[in-house]
Coordinates of C-alpha atoms in Angstrom, one line a residue:
M1 CA 73.7 16.3 66.7
N2 CA 72.1 16.0 70.1
Q3 CA 73.7 18.3 72.7
K4 CA 72.9 19.2 76.3
G5 CA 74.4 21.8 78.5
S6 CA 73.9 24.9 80.7
I7 CA 73.3 28.4 79.4
S8 CA 76.4 30.5 80.0
I9 CA 76.0 33.8 81.6
H10 CA 79.2 35.9 81.8
T11 CA 79.5 37.1 85.3
E12 CA 81.0 40.5 84.3
N13 CA 77.8 41.2 82.3
I14 CA 75.1 39.9 84.7
F15 CA 74.4 43.3 86.4
P16 CA 73.8 45.2 83.2
I17 CA 71.5 42.4 82.2
I18 CA 69.5 42.7 85.4
K19 CA 69.3 46.5 85.2
K20 CA 68.1 46.5 81.6
W21 CA 66.0 43.4 81.3
L22 CA 64.0 43.0 84.5
Y23 CA 60.7 44.3 83.0
S24 CA 58.0 45.9 85.1
D25 CA 55.3 45.1 82.4
K26 CA 54.7 41.4 81.9
D27 CA 53.4 41.9 78.4
I28 CA 56.7 43.2 77.2
F29 CA 57.8 39.8 76.0
I30 CA 55.5 40.1 73.0
R31 CA 57.3 43.3 71.9
E32 CA 60.7 41.6 72.4
L33 CA 60.0 38.5 70.4
I34 CA 58.3 40.4 67.5
S35 CA 61.1 42.9 67.5
N36 CA 63.6 40.0 67.3
G37 CA 61.8 38.7 64.3
C38 CA 61.8 42.2 62.7
D39 CA 65.5 42.5 63.4
A40 CA 66.1 39.1 61.7
V41 CA 64.1 40.2 58.6
N42 CA 66.0 43.5 58.4
K43 CA 69.3 41.6 58.5
H44 CA 68.3 39.4 55.6
K45 CA 67.1 42.4 53.6
K46 CA 70.4 44.2 54.3
L47 CA 72.5 41.3 53.2
I48 CA 70.7 41.2 49.9
S49 CA 71.0 45.0 49.4
L50 CA 74.8 44.7 50.1
G51 CA 75.1 41.9 47.6
E52 CA 76.4 39.4 50.2
I53 CA 73.6 36.9 49.3
S54 CA 71.3 36.5 46.3
G55 CA 67.6 36.8 46.8
D56 CA 64.4 38.5 45.7
K57 CA 64.3 42.2 46.9
N58 CA 60.6 42.0 46.6
E59 CA 60.2 39.0 48.8
E60 CA 57.2 39.2 51.1
Y61 CA 58.7 39.4 54.6
K62 CA 56.4 38.9 57.6
I63 CA 56.0 37.9 61.2
N64 CA 53.3 35.5 62.2
V65 CA 51.9 35.2 65.7
Y66 CA 49.8 32.1 66.3
I67 CA 47.5 31.6 69.3
D68 CA 46.7 28.0 70.1
K69 CA 44.3 27.8 73.1
E70 CA 44.0 24.0 72.9
N71 CA 47.7 23.4 73.4
S72 CA 48.3 26.6 75.5
T73 CA 51.0 27.8 73.1
L74 CA 51.9 31.2 71.7
V75 CA 54.1 31.0 68.5
F76 CA 56.2 33.7 66.9
E77 CA 57.4 33.0 63.4
D78 CA 59.6 35.1 61.1
N79 CA 61.2 34.5 57.7
G80 CA 64.3 36.4 58.5
I81 CA 68.0 35.5 58.7
G82 CA 67.6 32.4 60.8
M83 CA 70.4 30.8 63.0
S84 CA 72.8 28.0 62.6
E85 CA 73.7 25.7 65.5
E86 CA 76.8 27.7 66.1
E87 CA 74.8 30.9 66.3
V88 CA 72.2 29.4 68.6
N89 CA 75.1 28.4 70.9
K90 CA 76.5 31.9 70.8
Y91 CA 73.4 34.1 70.9
I92 CA 71.0 32.0 72.9
N93 CA 73.2 29.9 75.2
Q94 CA 75.7 32.6 76.0
V95 CA 73.5 35.4 77.3
A96 CA 76.3 38.0 77.3
F97 CA 76.3 38.5 73.5
S98 CA 74.0 40.4 71.2
G99 CA 73.3 39.2 67.7
A100 CA 72.6 42.7 66.4
E101 CA 75.8 44.1 67.8
D102 CA 77.9 41.3 66.2
F103 CA 76.1 41.7 62.9
F104 CA 76.8 45.4 62.8
N105 CA 80.5 44.9 63.7
E106 CA 80.9 42.4 60.9
Y107 CA 79.4 44.6 58.2
K108 CA 80.1 48.1 59.7
D109 CA 82.3 49.1 56.7
K110 CA 79.4 48.5 54.3
I111 CA 76.5 49.8 56.4
N112 CA 76.2 53.6 56.5
E113 CA 74.0 53.7 59.6
E114 CA 73.7 51.4 62.5
N115 CA 70.0 52.4 62.6
D116 CA 69.3 50.2 59.6
I117 CA 69.2 47.4 62.1
I118 CA 66.9 47.7 65.1
G119 CA 69.5 46.1 67.2
H120 CA 70.0 45.7 70.9
F121 CA 67.4 42.9 71.1
G122 CA 69.8 40.1 71.7
L123 CA 68.8 39.6 75.3
G124 CA 65.1 40.3 74.9
F125 CA 64.5 36.7 74.0
Y126 CA 64.8 35.8 77.7
S127 CA 61.7 37.8 78.5
S128 CA 59.7 34.9 77.1
F129 CA 60.5 33.0 80.4
M130 CA 58.4 35.5 82.3
V131 CA 55.3 33.7 81.0
S132 CA 56.5 30.3 79.9
K133 CA 57.2 27.0 81.6
K134 CA 58.9 25.8 78.4
V135 CA 60.4 27.6 75.3
Q136 CA 61.2 25.9 72.0
I137 CA 63.1 27.5 69.1
D138 CA 63.1 26.0 65.6
T139 CA 65.4 27.8 63.2
L140 CA 67.0 27.5 59.8
S141 CA 69.8 29.7 58.7
Y142 CA 69.9 31.4 55.3
K143 CA 73.4 30.0 54.8
E144 CA 73.7 27.4 52.1
G145 CA 73.8 23.8 53.4
A146 CA 72.6 24.8 56.9
K147 CA 70.6 22.3 58.9
P148 CA 67.5 23.2 60.9
V149 CA 68.1 23.5 64.7
R150 CA 65.8 22.9 67.6
W151 CA 66.5 24.5 71.0
I152 CA 64.4 23.7 74.1
S153 CA 64.6 24.9 77.7
E154 CA 62.2 24.5 80.5
G155 CA 62.8 27.6 82.4
G156 CA 66.1 27.1 84.2
T157 CA 69.6 27.3 82.7
E158 CA 69.3 23.8 81.3
Y159 CA 68.8 23.4 77.6
E160 CA 68.8 20.8 74.8
I161 CA 69.8 21.2 71.2
S162 CA 68.9 18.8 68.4
E163 CA 68.0 18.8 64.7
S164 CA 64.6 20.2 64.0
D165 CA 62.2 17.9 62.3
N166 CA 59.7 20.5 61.2
K167 CA 61.7 23.5 60.0
T168 CA 62.0 23.5 56.2
T169 CA 62.1 27.2 55.4
R170 CA 64.5 30.0 56.3
G171 CA 63.7 31.9 59.5
T172 CA 62.9 31.2 63.2
T173 CA 59.9 29.9 65.0
I174 CA 59.6 30.4 68.8
T175 CA 57.0 28.4 70.6
L176 CA 56.0 29.4 74.2
F177 CA 54.3 26.8 76.4
L178 CA 52.5 29.2 78.7
E179 CA 52.3 28.9 82.5
D180 CA 48.9 28.5 84.0
D181 CA 49.1 32.0 85.5
S182 CA 49.7 33.5 82.0
K183 CA 46.8 32.1 80.1
E184 CA 45.4 35.6 79.4
F185 CA 47.9 35.7 76.6
L186 CA 45.9 33.1 74.8
E187 CA 43.1 35.6 74.3
E188 CA 43.1 37.1 70.8
F189 CA 41.8 40.5 72.0
T190 CA 44.6 40.7 74.6
V191 CA 47.4 39.8 72.3
R192 CA 46.0 42.1 69.5
N193 CA 46.0 45.1 72.0
I194 CA 49.5 44.4 73.1
I195 CA 50.8 44.2 69.5
D196 CA 48.9 47.4 68.8
K197 CA 50.5 49.1 71.8
Y198 CA 54.1 48.1 71.1
C199 CA 54.4 47.1 67.4
S200 CA 51.7 48.9 65.5
F201 CA 54.3 50.7 63.4
L202 CA 57.0 48.0 63.0
P203 CA 58.5 48.0 59.4
V204 CA 57.6 44.3 58.8
D205 CA 54.0 43.0 58.3
I206 CA 52.6 41.3 61.4
Y207 CA 49.8 38.8 61.2
L208 CA 47.9 37.6 64.1
N209 CA 46.4 34.1 63.7
S210 CA 44.0 32.8 66.4
N211 CA 42.7 29.3 65.7
E212 CA 39.2 30.2 66.9
E213 CA 39.1 33.6 65.1
V214 CA 40.4 32.3 61.8
Q215 CA 38.1 29.4 61.8
K216 CA 35.1 31.6 62.6
E217 CA 36.0 34.1 59.9
N218 CA 36.5 31.4 57.3
E219 CA 33.2 29.7 58.1
E220 CA 31.4 33.0 57.8
S221 CA 33.2 33.8 54.5
E222 CA 32.6 30.3 53.0
S223 CA 28.9 30.5 53.9
E224 CA 28.6 33.7 51.9
D225 CA 30.7 33.3 48.7
N226 CA 32.8 30.1 49.1
E227 CA 36.0 32.2 49.4
V228 CA 38.4 32.0 52.4
K229 CA 38.8 35.4 54.0
E230 CA 42.4 36.7 53.7
V231 CA 44.1 37.6 56.9
T232 CA 45.6 41.2 56.8
P233 CA 48.5 42.7 58.6
I234 CA 47.6 44.4 61.9
N235 CA 50.4 47.0 61.8
D236 CA 51.2 50.0 59.6
T237 CA 54.7 49.5 58.2
N238 CA 55.0 53.1 56.9
P239 CA 53.8 55.5 59.6
L240 CA 53.2 59.1 58.6
W241 CA 56.3 60.4 60.4
L242 CA 58.6 58.6 58.0
K243 CA 57.2 60.6 55.0
S244 CA 58.6 64.0 54.1
P245 CA 56.5 66.8 55.5
K246 CA 56.0 68.2 52.0
D247 CA 54.4 64.9 50.9
C248 CA 51.8 64.9 53.7
T249 CA 48.3 66.4 53.5
D250 CA 46.4 68.0 56.3
E251 CA 43.9 65.2 56.1
E252 CA 46.6 62.6 56.5
Y253 CA 47.9 64.4 59.6
K254 CA 44.4 64.5 61.1
E255 CA 43.6 60.9 60.3
F256 CA 46.9 59.8 61.8
Y257 CA 46.1 61.8 65.0
R258 CA 42.6 60.2 65.2
K259 CA 44.1 56.7 64.7
V260 CA 47.0 56.9 67.1
F261 CA 45.1 58.6 69.9
K262 CA 41.7 57.0 69.3
T263 CA 39.8 60.2 69.2
F264 CA 37.3 61.9 67.0
D265 CA 38.6 65.4 67.7
E266 CA 40.9 67.3 65.4
P267 CA 44.2 68.9 66.5
L268 CA 44.7 72.6 66.3
F269 CA 48.0 72.3 64.4
W270 CA 51.1 70.1 64.4
I271 CA 54.8 70.0 64.0
H272 CA 56.5 67.5 61.8
L273 CA 60.0 66.7 63.0
N274 CA 62.5 65.4 60.4
V275 CA 66.1 65.5 61.4
D276 CA 69.0 63.5 60.0
Y277 CA 72.0 65.4 61.5
P278 CA 73.6 65.6 64.0
F279 CA 71.2 62.8 65.2
N280 CA 68.3 60.9 63.7
L281 CA 64.9 62.1 64.9
K282 CA 61.5 61.9 63.3
G283 CA 58.0 62.5 64.6
I284 CA 54.9 64.5 64.8
L285 CA 53.8 66.7 67.7
Y286 CA 50.1 67.8 67.8
F287 CA 48.6 70.7 69.7
P288 CA 45.2 69.3 70.9
K289 CA 42.2 71.5 71.5
L290 CA 41.4 71.7 75.2
N291 CA 38.0 72.2 76.6
N292 CA 39.5 73.3 79.9
E293 CA 42.9 73.5 81.5
F294 CA 42.4 70.4 83.6
E295 CA 42.6 68.3 80.4
L296 CA 46.3 69.1 80.3
V297 CA 47.1 66.0 82.2
E298 CA 45.8 63.9 79.3
G299 CA 48.7 64.8 77.0
K300 CA 50.7 61.9 75.6
V301 CA 53.9 61.7 73.6
K302 CA 54.8 58.2 72.5
L303 CA 58.5 57.5 72.1
Y304 CA 59.7 54.9 69.5
N305 CA 63.0 53.4 68.6
N306 CA 63.0 52.4 64.9
Q307 CA 59.3 52.2 65.0
V308 CA 59.3 50.0 68.1
F309 CA 57.3 51.6 71.0
I310 CA 59.4 52.3 74.1
A311 CA 57.1 54.2 76.5
D312 CA 54.8 57.2 76.9
N313 CA 55.9 60.5 78.2
I314 CA 59.7 60.0 78.8
K315 CA 60.4 63.5 80.2
E316 CA 64.2 63.0 80.0
V317 CA 63.8 63.0 76.2
V318 CA 60.7 65.1 75.8
P319 CA 60.7 68.1 78.2
E320 CA 58.0 67.9 80.8
F321 CA 56.0 70.8 79.4
L322 CA 55.8 69.3 76.0
L323 CA 54.1 66.2 77.4
L324 CA 51.0 68.4 77.5
L325 CA 50.9 67.8 73.8
K326 CA 50.1 64.6 71.9
G327 CA 52.5 63.0 69.4
V328 CA 55.0 60.4 68.4
I329 CA 58.8 60.7 68.4
D330 CA 61.0 58.1 66.8
C331 CA 64.6 58.3 67.8
P332 CA 66.9 55.4 66.8
D333 CA 69.8 57.0 68.6
L334 CA 68.3 56.1 71.9
P335 CA 68.7 52.5 73.3
L336 CA 65.5 50.6 73.4
N337 CA 65.7 49.7 77.1
V338 CA 67.6 52.2 79.3
S339 CA 67.5 53.6 82.8
R340 CA 66.2 57.1 83.5
S341 CA 69.5 58.0 85.2
F342 CA 71.3 57.1 81.9
L343 CA 69.0 59.4 80.0
Q344 CA 69.5 62.3 82.5
N345 CA 73.3 62.2 82.1
D346 CA 73.5 61.5 78.4
K347 CA 74.7 64.4 76.3
D348 CA 73.0 63.2 73.1
V349 CA 69.7 63.0 74.9
S350 CA 70.1 66.5 76.2
K351 CA 70.8 67.7 72.6
I352 CA 67.7 65.9 71.3
S353 CA 65.6 67.4 74.0
K354 CA 66.8 70.9 73.3
H355 CA 66.3 70.4 69.6
I356 CA 62.6 69.4 70.1
V357 CA 62.1 72.5 72.2
K358 CA 63.6 74.7 69.4
K359 CA 61.4 73.1 66.7
V360 CA 58.3 73.8 68.8
A361 CA 59.3 77.4 69.4
D362 CA 60.1 77.9 65.7
K363 CA 56.7 76.6 64.8
L364 CA 54.9 78.9 67.2
K365 CA 57.0 81.9 65.9
S366 CA 56.2 81.0 62.3
L367 CA 52.5 80.9 63.1
F368 CA 52.7 84.3 64.9
K369 CA 54.6 85.9 62.0
N370 CA 52.8 84.3 59.0
E371 CA 49.4 83.3 60.3
R372 CA 48.6 85.8 63.0
E373 CA 44.9 85.5 62.7
N374 CA 45.0 81.7 63.2
Y375 CA 47.5 82.1 66.0
E376 CA 45.1 84.4 67.9
K377 CA 42.3 81.9 67.3
F378 CA 44.5 79.1 68.8
W379 CA 45.7 81.3 71.7
D380 CA 43.0 80.4 74.3
D381 CA 43.8 76.7 73.7
I382 CA 47.6 76.9 73.7
Q383 CA 48.2 79.7 76.2
V384 CA 48.5 77.5 79.3
F385 CA 50.9 75.2 77.4
I386 CA 53.1 78.1 76.5
K387 CA 53.0 79.7 79.9
F388 CA 53.8 76.4 81.6
G389 CA 56.7 75.9 79.1
C390 CA 58.0 79.4 80.0
L391 CA 57.9 78.6 83.7
K392 CA 59.6 75.2 83.3
D393 CA 62.2 76.0 80.6
E394 CA 64.1 79.3 80.5
G395 CA 65.4 78.6 77.1
F396 CA 61.9 78.1 75.8
Y397 CA 60.8 81.5 77.3
D398 CA 63.7 83.3 75.7
K399 CA 62.6 81.9 72.3
V400 CA 58.9 82.7 72.6
K401 CA 58.8 85.8 74.9
D402 CA 58.0 88.2 72.1
I403 CA 55.0 86.1 70.8
I404 CA 53.2 85.7 74.1
L405 CA 49.7 87.2 73.7
F406 CA 47.4 88.8 76.2
K407 CA 43.7 88.9 75.6
T408 CA 42.2 92.4 76.5
I409 CA 38.9 93.2 78.0
N410 CA 37.9 94.4 74.5
S411 CA 38.7 90.9 73.1
E412 CA 41.9 92.0 71.3
Y413 CA 45.1 89.9 71.4
I414 CA 48.3 92.0 72.0
T415 CA 51.8 91.4 73.2
L416 CA 53.1 92.8 76.4
N417 CA 55.2 95.4 74.6
D418 CA 52.1 96.4 72.6
Y419 CA 50.1 96.9 75.8
L420 CA 52.8 98.9 77.5
E421 CA 53.3 101.2 74.5
K422 CA 49.5 101.7 74.2
C423 CA 49.0 102.6 77.9
K424 CA 52.3 104.3 78.8
E425 CA 50.7 107.8 78.9
K426 CA 48.0 106.6 81.3
H427 CA 49.8 104.2 83.5
E428 CA 53.4 103.6 82.6
N429 CA 54.7 100.1 83.2
K430 CA 51.5 99.1 85.0
V431 CA 49.6 96.1 83.5
F432 CA 46.1 96.0 84.8
Y433 CA 44.3 92.6 84.5
A434 CA 41.0 91.0 85.3
S435 CA 41.0 87.4 86.7
N436 CA 37.2 87.0 86.5
E437 CA 35.4 89.1 84.0
E438 CA 31.9 88.5 85.5
Q439 CA 32.9 89.1 89.1
Q440 CA 35.0 92.2 88.2
S441 CA 32.5 93.6 85.7
Q442 CA 32.0 96.9 87.6
Y443 CA 35.7 97.6 87.4
I444 CA 35.9 96.6 83.8
K445 CA 33.0 99.0 83.0
L446 CA 34.9 101.8 84.7
F447 CA 38.0 101.1 82.6
K448 CA 36.0 101.0 79.4
D449 CA 34.1 104.2 80.3
Y450 CA 37.5 106.0 80.5
D451 CA 39.1 104.3 77.5
L452 CA 41.5 102.3 79.7
D453 CA 42.6 98.8 78.8
A454 CA 43.3 95.7 80.8
V455 CA 44.1 92.1 80.0
V456 CA 42.3 89.0 81.0
L457 CA 44.4 86.5 83.1
D458 CA 41.9 83.9 84.3
A459 CA 43.9 80.6 84.2
T460 CA 45.2 79.0 87.4
I461 CA 48.8 79.2 86.2
D462 CA 48.6 83.0 85.7
N463 CA 49.6 83.9 89.2
H464 CA 52.9 82.2 88.8
F465 CA 53.3 83.4 85.2
I466 CA 52.9 87.1 85.9
S467 CA 55.4 86.8 88.8
M468 CA 57.9 85.4 86.3
I469 CA 57.2 88.1 83.8
E470 CA 57.7 90.8 86.4
F471 CA 61.0 89.2 87.4
K472 CA 62.1 89.0 83.7
N473 CA 61.0 92.6 83.0
Q474 CA 62.2 94.7 85.9
G475 CA 60.0 97.7 86.4
V476 CA 56.8 96.1 85.0
N477 CA 54.1 95.5 87.6
F478 CA 50.9 93.6 87.2
N479 CA 47.9 94.9 89.2
R480 CA 44.6 93.3 89.2
I481 CA 41.9 95.6 88.0
D482 CA 40.6 96.0 91.6
A483 CA 44.0 96.5 93.2
D484 CA 44.8 100.1 92.2
L485 CA 43.1 103.2 90.8
S486 CA 44.4 104.6 87.6
E487 CA 45.0 108.3 87.8
V488 CA 42.7 108.6 84.7
L489 CA 39.7 107.6 86.9
K490 CA 40.3 110.4 89.3
D491 CA 38.8 113.9 88.9
K492 CA 41.8 116.1 89.0
E493 CA 39.8 119.3 88.4
G494 CA 37.8 118.9 91.6
K495 CA 38.7 120.9 94.7
E496 CA 40.7 119.1 97.3
N497 CA 38.7 119.5 100.5
T498 CA 40.7 117.7 103.2
E499 CA 38.2 118.4 106.0
E500 CA 35.3 117.0 104.0
K501 CA 37.2 113.9 103.1
A502 CA 38.0 113.3 106.7
D503 CA 34.3 113.7 107.6
I504 CA 33.3 111.1 105.0
E505 CA 35.9 108.7 106.2
N506 CA 34.7 109.1 109.8
L507 CA 31.1 108.7 108.8
F508 CA 31.8 105.3 107.3
K509 CA 34.1 104.2 110.1
N510 CA 31.4 105.0 112.6
S511 CA 28.7 103.2 110.6
V512 CA 30.6 100.2 109.4
G513 CA 33.1 99.6 112.2
E514 CA 35.7 96.8 111.9
R515 CA 34.2 95.2 108.8
I516 CA 36.6 97.4 106.8
K517 CA 40.2 98.1 108.1
T518 CA 41.3 100.8 105.6
Y519 CA 39.4 103.7 104.1
S520 CA 40.2 106.2 101.4
V521 CA 38.2 109.1 100.0
E522 CA 38.8 110.0 96.3
S523 CA 37.2 112.2 93.7
L524 CA 36.2 109.8 90.9
K525 CA 35.1 111.1 87.5
S526 CA 32.1 108.8 87.6
E527 CA 29.3 110.0 89.8
D528 CA 27.5 106.7 89.5
T529 CA 30.0 104.8 91.6
S530 CA 29.5 105.4 95.3
A531 CA 32.4 103.2 96.5
I532 CA 34.6 100.4 95.3
I533 CA 36.8 97.9 97.1
L534 CA 40.5 97.8 96.3
V535 CA 42.6 94.7 97.3
S536 CA 46.3 95.0 97.7
E537 CA 48.0 93.1 94.8
Q538 CA 50.8 91.7 97.0
S539 CA 48.6 90.7 99.9
R540 CA 46.2 89.0 97.5
R541 CA 49.0 87.0 95.9
M542 CA 50.3 85.9 99.3
S543 CA 46.8 84.9 100.4
E544 CA 46.3 82.9 97.2
M545 CA 49.7 81.3 97.6
K546 CA 48.8 80.2 101.2
S547 CA 45.6 78.6 99.9
Q548 CA 47.7 76.4 97.7
F549 CA 49.3 74.9 100.8
V550 CA 46.2 74.0 102.6
G551 CA 47.0 72.0 105.8
M552 CA 50.5 73.3 106.0
N553 CA 51.4 75.5 108.9
L554 CA 53.6 78.2 107.3
G555 CA 53.9 80.1 110.6
M556 CA 52.5 83.3 109.0
S557 CA 49.1 84.7 108.4
F558 CA 48.3 86.2 104.9
E559 CA 45.0 88.1 104.7
E560 CA 43.9 90.2 101.8
E561 CA 44.3 93.9 102.6
K562 CA 41.1 95.6 101.5
T563 CA 40.6 99.3 101.1
L564 CA 37.2 100.9 100.8
V565 CA 37.5 103.8 98.3
V566 CA 34.5 106.2 98.8
N567 CA 33.7 108.6 95.9
D568 CA 33.0 112.1 97.2
N569 CA 31.7 113.1 93.8
S570 CA 28.7 110.7 94.2
P571 CA 25.4 112.4 94.9
I572 CA 24.6 109.7 97.5
I573 CA 27.8 110.3 99.4
K574 CA 27.1 114.0 99.3
K575 CA 23.6 113.5 100.7
L576 CA 24.9 111.2 103.5
L577 CA 27.5 113.8 104.4
S578 CA 24.8 116.5 104.7
L579 CA 22.9 114.3 107.1
K580 CA 25.8 113.3 109.3
D581 CA 24.7 115.7 112.2
D582 CA 21.0 114.9 112.0
E583 CA 20.2 112.7 115.0
N584 CA 16.8 111.7 113.5
K585 CA 18.5 110.3 110.4
K586 CA 21.4 108.6 112.1
E587 CA 20.0 105.1 111.8
Q588 CA 19.1 105.5 108.1
V589 CA 22.6 106.9 107.4
S590 CA 24.3 104.0 109.1
L591 CA 22.0 101.6 107.2
I592 CA 22.9 103.1 103.8
C593 CA 26.6 103.3 104.6
N594 CA 26.6 99.5 105.3
Q595 CA 24.6 98.9 102.2
I596 CA 27.1 100.8 100.1
V597 CA 29.9 98.7 101.6
D598 CA 28.2 95.5 100.9
I599 CA 27.4 96.5 97.3
A600 CA 31.1 97.3 96.9
L601 CA 32.1 94.0 98.4
L602 CA 29.6 92.1 96.3
S603 CA 31.1 93.7 93.1
N604 CA 34.6 92.6 94.2
K605 CA 33.8 89.2 95.6
E606 CA 30.8 87.1 96.7
L607 CA 29.6 87.7 100.2
D608 CA 29.8 84.9 102.7
P609 CA 26.4 83.5 104.0
T610 CA 26.3 85.7 107.1
Q611 CA 27.1 88.9 105.1
L612 CA 24.6 88.0 102.4
D613 CA 21.9 87.4 105.1
D614 CA 22.6 90.8 106.6
F615 CA 22.6 92.4 103.1
I616 CA 19.1 91.0 102.3
K617 CA 17.7 92.1 105.7
R618 CA 19.1 95.6 105.2
N619 CA 17.7 95.7 101.7
N620 CA 14.2 94.9 103.0
Q621 CA 14.6 97.7 105.6
L622 CA 15.5 100.2 103.0
M623 CA 12.5 99.2 100.8
N624 CA 10.2 99.6 103.8
M625 CA 11.7 103.0 104.4
I626 CA 10.9 104.1 100.9
I627 CA 7.4 102.8 101.1
S628 CA 6.7 104.7 104.3
L629 CA 7.8 108.0 102.7

């Protein structure tokens, strides 16, 4: 039955082929050939289950991969449906057809779901020419009386078909004669890693057979107990996401997490997705424990099609903010190879994406409602994820807005509504917050002394987040703890002496000069505080925004607007005021005024090197003055 000819490529289909099958990753051919074998096995199993053919439902189906360094060949063998000469002509020589698609069309009335067949692999076979100078197929169809077929092509569109002289069992064997520049695929370690990457959860057992490796293992085994070591499958045919959530234990979830992401850490919690309608979607999303917010870039969500790995972090399917998580999602409704532009415009993809967001939000709300204590424990690790999600996805914000927590300076976790209700009599609709608990400790102490509360917002994302919260909640204003004075801190019983306040302000202006632009004199309840620095909330936000665009000329200057608030209830300030007209004490008064300012600045923010040097010199002067008394 010798036959020669040229492979037929239908011109009307050439462009879709180019778009879908020009792979950027050279190693993808291993995925395609193993997936083809898996597809062939599933077809045979399906025909048995449909009663179309007789066979053993418990037959051991498998895919073997053989590495032969000596002959520079890589072999892929399956015991699936096989092909007849007619099918080889149709599915191999005429590139425009897909075997899986034809199979489904023939039996569509008897198959409930197309997803039973991996499908859409018909063209993937040609990825083998990315690494091969010659490709040989030996195949035997399951059909009674079929003859084995051999197909050979040496890289062009020329091929040769003849009867195979070494194919005696049902299935297909594909032999790749590798190019010299592709010899890395003869390394057992390399091939094993590629299979682990793409095929570690395929539903058919995969065996990797390296001549050197098998020989070495057998020699070691025979020397010990005269028994040949059995080769075991390198894939898991029943990944955890296929099980019903009620049948999975916590330890199984944790072990699967460690195995897939190759880590010894444990996740905080997880979401098991299990949807059959209106689309098929399964998977597990894990919330990892973060040591710092910069680890967010390490998130990874693996996307699968019928247990075949497609890619990591496809944001068209999994919204960008969810890519901060780790997990696996298996969605057979998505094509295995598809362009990003297709995904962006596909309505089903949009529905899948929204459903995933809903399931994540539902899980978070369930934790908040039913496991509030655990939810609070998790908050420090998950807060940046939730805030980022709210900024990126308005729908997600609407779902979780009532379960967003704020940690207070007293280490309590409360919602925004809880905080506003608690503080409405003291500062209605104002939310005070600390961005650095150590640096702002003086202000925090003042708040605690007067039973005031503030929240801690110390993540990089918080500036953007609070701006969004203010926009969504008109009338609510966030003020950093050093941006404004609560009325509770002021001594309302003290007498208002306008002239005295003006004298104190002039005293500091004359002593400190241009170092401070704006002064204010207030009567604070605490006598221990001589002065504090307030920084305008809006000017600070604008200044911080500018710092994010370093190197860009925005045409505007944004400087923090600082106000020195001097406490006229302080004994030190009263003493300085009494000495304002004493010419003999003028130098000392100026010295102490500047020292008070630097202490206030130091409590608000670190001094720059020059200011710190002046502060130390002045401190030494003051100590010398005390010694000389």
